[in-house]
């Protein structure tokens, strides 16, 4: 089974990041897709955020979507909002 991880920033000052995050949340809710949200702006998530940035190769752009297969330690990058919509 796959787990969906969404990297967001609750402290983003970018209107585009906020809009894309809200739109992605609406899409996932409509399709009843369960996900774990990681707030990349939260201090306690700094290491996980940096790990996810390293996997995607993209820093500072939100939201980012990942899937993690059960039993795997490393999530796989799916894409940014544009790839999901």
mmCIF file with all atom_site columns, C-alpha atoms in Angstrom:
data_model
loop_
_atom_site.group_PDB
_atom_site.id
_atom_site.type_symbol
_atom_site.label_atom_id
_atom_site.label_alt_id
_atom_site.label_comp_id
_atom_site.label_asym_id
_atom_site.label_entity_id
_atom_site.label_seq_id
_atom_site.pdbx_PDB_ins_code
_atom_site.Cartn_x
_atom_site.Cartn_y
_atom_site.Cartn_z
_atom_site.occupancy
_atom_site.B_iso_or_equiv
_atom_site.pdbx_formal_charge
_atom_site.auth_seq_id
_atom_site.auth_comp_id
_atom_site.auth_asym_id
_atom_site.auth_atom_id
_atom_site.pdbx_PDB_model_num
ATOM 1  C CA . UNK A 1 1  ? 0.000   0.000  0.000   1.00 0.00 ? 1  UNK A CA 1
ATOM 2  C CA . UNK A 1 2  ? 1.224   3.521  -0.781  1.00 0.00 ? 2  UNK A CA 1
ATOM 3  C CA . UNK A 1 3  ? 1.184   6.459  1.599   1.00 0.00 ? 3  UNK A CA 1
ATOM 4  C CA . UNK A 1 4  ? 0.749   9.927  0.117   1.00 0.00 ? 4  UNK A CA 1
ATOM 5  C CA . UNK A 1 5  ? 2.902   12.657 1.655   1.00 0.00 ? 5  UNK A CA 1
ATOM 6  C CA . UNK A 1 6  ? 2.299   16.311 0.813   1.00 0.00 ? 6  UNK A CA 1
ATOM 7  C CA . UNK A 1 7  ? 4.982   18.852 1.678   1.00 0.00 ? 7  UNK A CA 1
ATOM 8  C CA . UNK A 1 8  ? 3.370   22.241 2.327   1.00 0.00 ? 8  UNK A CA 1
ATOM 9  C CA . UNK A 1 9  ? 4.349   25.488 4.006   1.00 0.00 ? 9  UNK A CA 1
ATOM 10 C CA . UNK A 1 10 ? 1.877   27.065 6.410   1.00 0.00 ? 10 UNK A CA 1
ATOM 11 C CA . UNK A 1 11 ? 4.122   30.160 6.628   1.00 0.00 ? 11 UNK A CA 1
ATOM 12 C CA . UNK A 1 12 ? 4.483   30.784 2.902   1.00 0.00 ? 12 UNK A CA 1
ATOM 13 C CA . UNK A 1 13 ? 4.163   34.383 1.793   1.00 0.00 ? 13 UNK A CA 1
ATOM 14 C CA . UNK A 1 14 ? 3.649   33.326 -1.817  1.00 0.00 ? 14 UNK A CA 1
ATOM 15 C CA . UNK A 1 15 ? 0.060   33.690 -3.025  1.00 0.00 ? 15 UNK A CA 1
ATOM 16 C CA . UNK A 1 16 ? 0.768   31.017 -5.653  1.00 0.00 ? 16 UNK A CA 1
ATOM 17 C CA . UNK A 1 17 ? 1.963   28.493 -3.046  1.00 0.00 ? 17 UNK A CA 1
ATOM 18 C CA . UNK A 1 18 ? -1.096  29.172 -0.873  1.00 0.00 ? 18 UNK A CA 1
ATOM 19 C CA . UNK A 1 19 ? -3.488  28.878 -3.817  1.00 0.00 ? 19 UNK A CA 1
ATOM 20 C CA . UNK A 1 20 ? -1.864  25.700 -5.131  1.00 0.00 ? 20 UNK A CA 1
ATOM 21 C CA . UNK A 1 21 ? -1.911  24.098 -1.671  1.00 0.00 ? 21 UNK A CA 1
ATOM 22 C CA . UNK A 1 22 ? -5.611  24.918 -1.208  1.00 0.00 ? 22 UNK A CA 1
ATOM 23 C CA . UNK A 1 23 ? -6.457  23.617 -4.690  1.00 0.00 ? 23 UNK A CA 1
ATOM 24 C CA . UNK A 1 24 ? -4.506  20.402 -4.138  1.00 0.00 ? 24 UNK A CA 1
ATOM 25 C CA . UNK A 1 25 ? -6.273  19.875 -0.810  1.00 0.00 ? 25 UNK A CA 1
ATOM 26 C CA . UNK A 1 26 ? -9.658  20.320 -2.548  1.00 0.00 ? 26 UNK A CA 1
ATOM 27 C CA . UNK A 1 27 ? -8.707  17.803 -5.266  1.00 0.00 ? 27 UNK A CA 1
ATOM 28 C CA . UNK A 1 28 ? -7.539  15.240 -2.723  1.00 0.00 ? 28 UNK A CA 1
ATOM 29 C CA . UNK A 1 29 ? -10.661 15.758 -0.581  1.00 0.00 ? 29 UNK A CA 1
ATOM 30 C CA . UNK A 1 30 ? -12.960 15.368 -3.603  1.00 0.00 ? 30 UNK A CA 1
ATOM 31 C CA . UNK A 1 31 ? -11.214 12.131 -4.575  1.00 0.00 ? 31 UNK A CA 1
ATOM 32 C CA . UNK A 1 32 ? -11.039 10.994 -0.917  1.00 0.00 ? 32 UNK A CA 1
ATOM 33 C CA . UNK A 1 33 ? -7.265  10.592 -1.094  1.00 0.00 ? 33 UNK A CA 1
ATOM 34 C CA . UNK A 1 34 ? -5.784  10.212 2.366   1.00 0.00 ? 34 UNK A CA 1
ATOM 35 C CA . UNK A 1 35 ? -2.485  11.957 2.877   1.00 0.00 ? 35 UNK A CA 1
ATOM 36 C CA . UNK A 1 36 ? 0.001   12.996 5.481   1.00 0.00 ? 36 UNK A CA 1
ATOM 37 C CA . UNK A 1 37 ? 0.785   16.694 5.346   1.00 0.00 ? 37 UNK A CA 1
ATOM 38 C CA . UNK A 1 38 ? 4.240   17.842 6.381   1.00 0.00 ? 38 UNK A CA 1
ATOM 39 C CA . UNK A 1 39 ? 4.525   21.540 7.209   1.00 0.00 ? 39 UNK A CA 1
ATOM 40 C CA . UNK A 1 40 ? 7.943   22.419 5.875   1.00 0.00 ? 40 UNK A CA 1
ATOM 41 C CA . UNK A 1 41 ? 7.906   25.731 7.752   1.00 0.00 ? 41 UNK A CA 1
ATOM 42 C CA . UNK A 1 42 ? 7.598   24.035 11.159  1.00 0.00 ? 42 UNK A CA 1
ATOM 43 C CA . UNK A 1 43 ? 10.896  23.815 13.032  1.00 0.00 ? 43 UNK A CA 1
ATOM 44 C CA . UNK A 1 44 ? 10.241  20.218 14.105  1.00 0.00 ? 44 UNK A CA 1
ATOM 45 C CA . UNK A 1 45 ? 9.981   19.190 10.428  1.00 0.00 ? 45 UNK A CA 1
ATOM 46 C CA . UNK A 1 46 ? 13.242  20.792 9.255   1.00 0.00 ? 46 UNK A CA 1
ATOM 47 C CA . UNK A 1 47 ? 15.112  17.507 8.746   1.00 0.00 ? 47 UNK A CA 1
ATOM 48 C CA . UNK A 1 48 ? 12.180  15.784 7.004   1.00 0.00 ? 48 UNK A CA 1
ATOM 49 C CA . UNK A 1 49 ? 11.625  18.854 4.801   1.00 0.00 ? 49 UNK A CA 1
ATOM 50 C CA . UNK A 1 50 ? 15.287  18.873 3.796   1.00 0.00 ? 50 UNK A CA 1
ATOM 51 C CA . UNK A 1 51 ? 15.157  15.123 3.091   1.00 0.00 ? 51 UNK A CA 1
ATOM 52 C CA . UNK A 1 52 ? 12.101  15.625 0.857   1.00 0.00 ? 52 UNK A CA 1
ATOM 53 C CA . UNK A 1 53 ? 13.761  18.585 -0.907  1.00 0.00 ? 53 UNK A CA 1
ATOM 54 C CA . UNK A 1 54 ? 16.761  16.350 -1.536  1.00 0.00 ? 54 UNK A CA 1
ATOM 55 C CA . UNK A 1 55 ? 14.543  13.639 -3.049  1.00 0.00 ? 55 UNK A CA 1
ATOM 56 C CA . UNK A 1 56 ? 12.628  16.046 -5.314  1.00 0.00 ? 56 UNK A CA 1
ATOM 57 C CA . UNK A 1 57 ? 15.618  18.205 -6.180  1.00 0.00 ? 57 UNK A CA 1
ATOM 58 C CA . UNK A 1 58 ? 13.366  21.259 -5.710  1.00 0.00 ? 58 UNK A CA 1
ATOM 59 C CA . UNK A 1 59 ? 13.753  23.607 -2.728  1.00 0.00 ? 59 UNK A CA 1
ATOM 60 C CA . UNK A 1 60 ? 11.241  26.175 -1.543  1.00 0.00 ? 60 UNK A CA 1
ATOM 61 C CA . UNK A 1 61 ? 8.392   25.318 -3.913  1.00 0.00 ? 61 UNK A CA 1
ATOM 62 C CA . UNK A 1 62 ? 5.131   24.073 -2.415  1.00 0.00 ? 62 UNK A CA 1
ATOM 63 C CA . UNK A 1 63 ? 3.158   21.862 -2.465  1.00 0.00 ? 63 UNK A CA 1
ATOM 64 C CA . UNK A 1 64 ? 5.241   18.797 -3.334  1.00 0.00 ? 64 UNK A CA 1
ATOM 65 C CA . UNK A 1 65 ? 3.662   15.340 -3.524  1.00 0.00 ? 65 UNK A CA 1
ATOM 66 C CA . UNK A 1 66 ? 5.395   12.069 -2.664  1.00 0.00 ? 66 UNK A CA 1
ATOM 67 C CA . UNK A 1 67 ? 4.358   8.426  -2.402  1.00 0.00 ? 67 UNK A CA 1
ATOM 68 C CA . UNK A 1 68 ? 5.965   5.996  -0.013  1.00 0.00 ? 68 UNK A CA 1
ATOM 69 C CA . UNK A 1 69 ? 5.454   2.276  -0.498  1.00 0.00 ? 69 UNK A CA 1
ATOM 70 C CA . UNK A 1 70 ? 4.805   0.325  2.694   1.00 0.00 ? 70 UNK A CA 1
ATOM 71 C CA . UNK A 1 71 ? 8.059   -1.161 3.948   1.00 0.00 ? 71 UNK A CA 1
ATOM 72 C CA . UNK A 1 72 ? 10.174  1.431  2.114   1.00 0.00 ? 72 UNK A CA 1
ATOM 73 C CA . UNK A 1 73 ? 12.124  4.079  4.005   1.00 0.00 ? 73 UNK A CA 1
ATOM 74 C CA . UNK A 1 74 ? 12.372  6.468  1.070   1.00 0.00 ? 74 UNK A CA 1
ATOM 75 C CA . UNK A 1 75 ? 9.419   8.324  -0.469  1.00 0.00 ? 75 UNK A CA 1
ATOM 76 C CA . UNK A 1 76 ? 9.322   8.820  -4.228  1.00 0.00 ? 76 UNK A CA 1
ATOM 77 C CA . UNK A 1 77 ? 8.686   12.264 -5.682  1.00 0.00 ? 77 UNK A CA 1
ATOM 78 C CA . UNK A 1 78 ? 5.481   12.435 -7.750  1.00 0.00 ? 78 UNK A CA 1
ATOM 79 C CA . UNK A 1 79 ? 5.481   16.100 -8.675  1.00 0.00 ? 79 UNK A CA 1
ATOM 80 C CA . UNK A 1 80 ? 4.478   19.657 -7.944  1.00 0.00 ? 80 UNK A CA 1
ATOM 81 C CA . UNK A 1 81 ? 0.899   20.936 -8.103  1.00 0.00 ? 81 UNK A CA 1
ATOM 82 C CA . UNK A 1 82 ? 1.071   21.454 -11.884 1.00 0.00 ? 82 UNK A CA 1
ATOM 83 C CA . UNK A 1 83 ? 1.781   17.751 -12.413 1.00 0.00 ? 83 UNK A CA 1
ATOM 84 C CA . UNK A 1 84 ? -1.109  16.696 -10.174 1.00 0.00 ? 84 UNK A CA 1
ATOM 85 C CA . UNK A 1 85 ? -3.910  18.967 -11.344 1.00 0.00 ? 85 UNK A CA 1
#
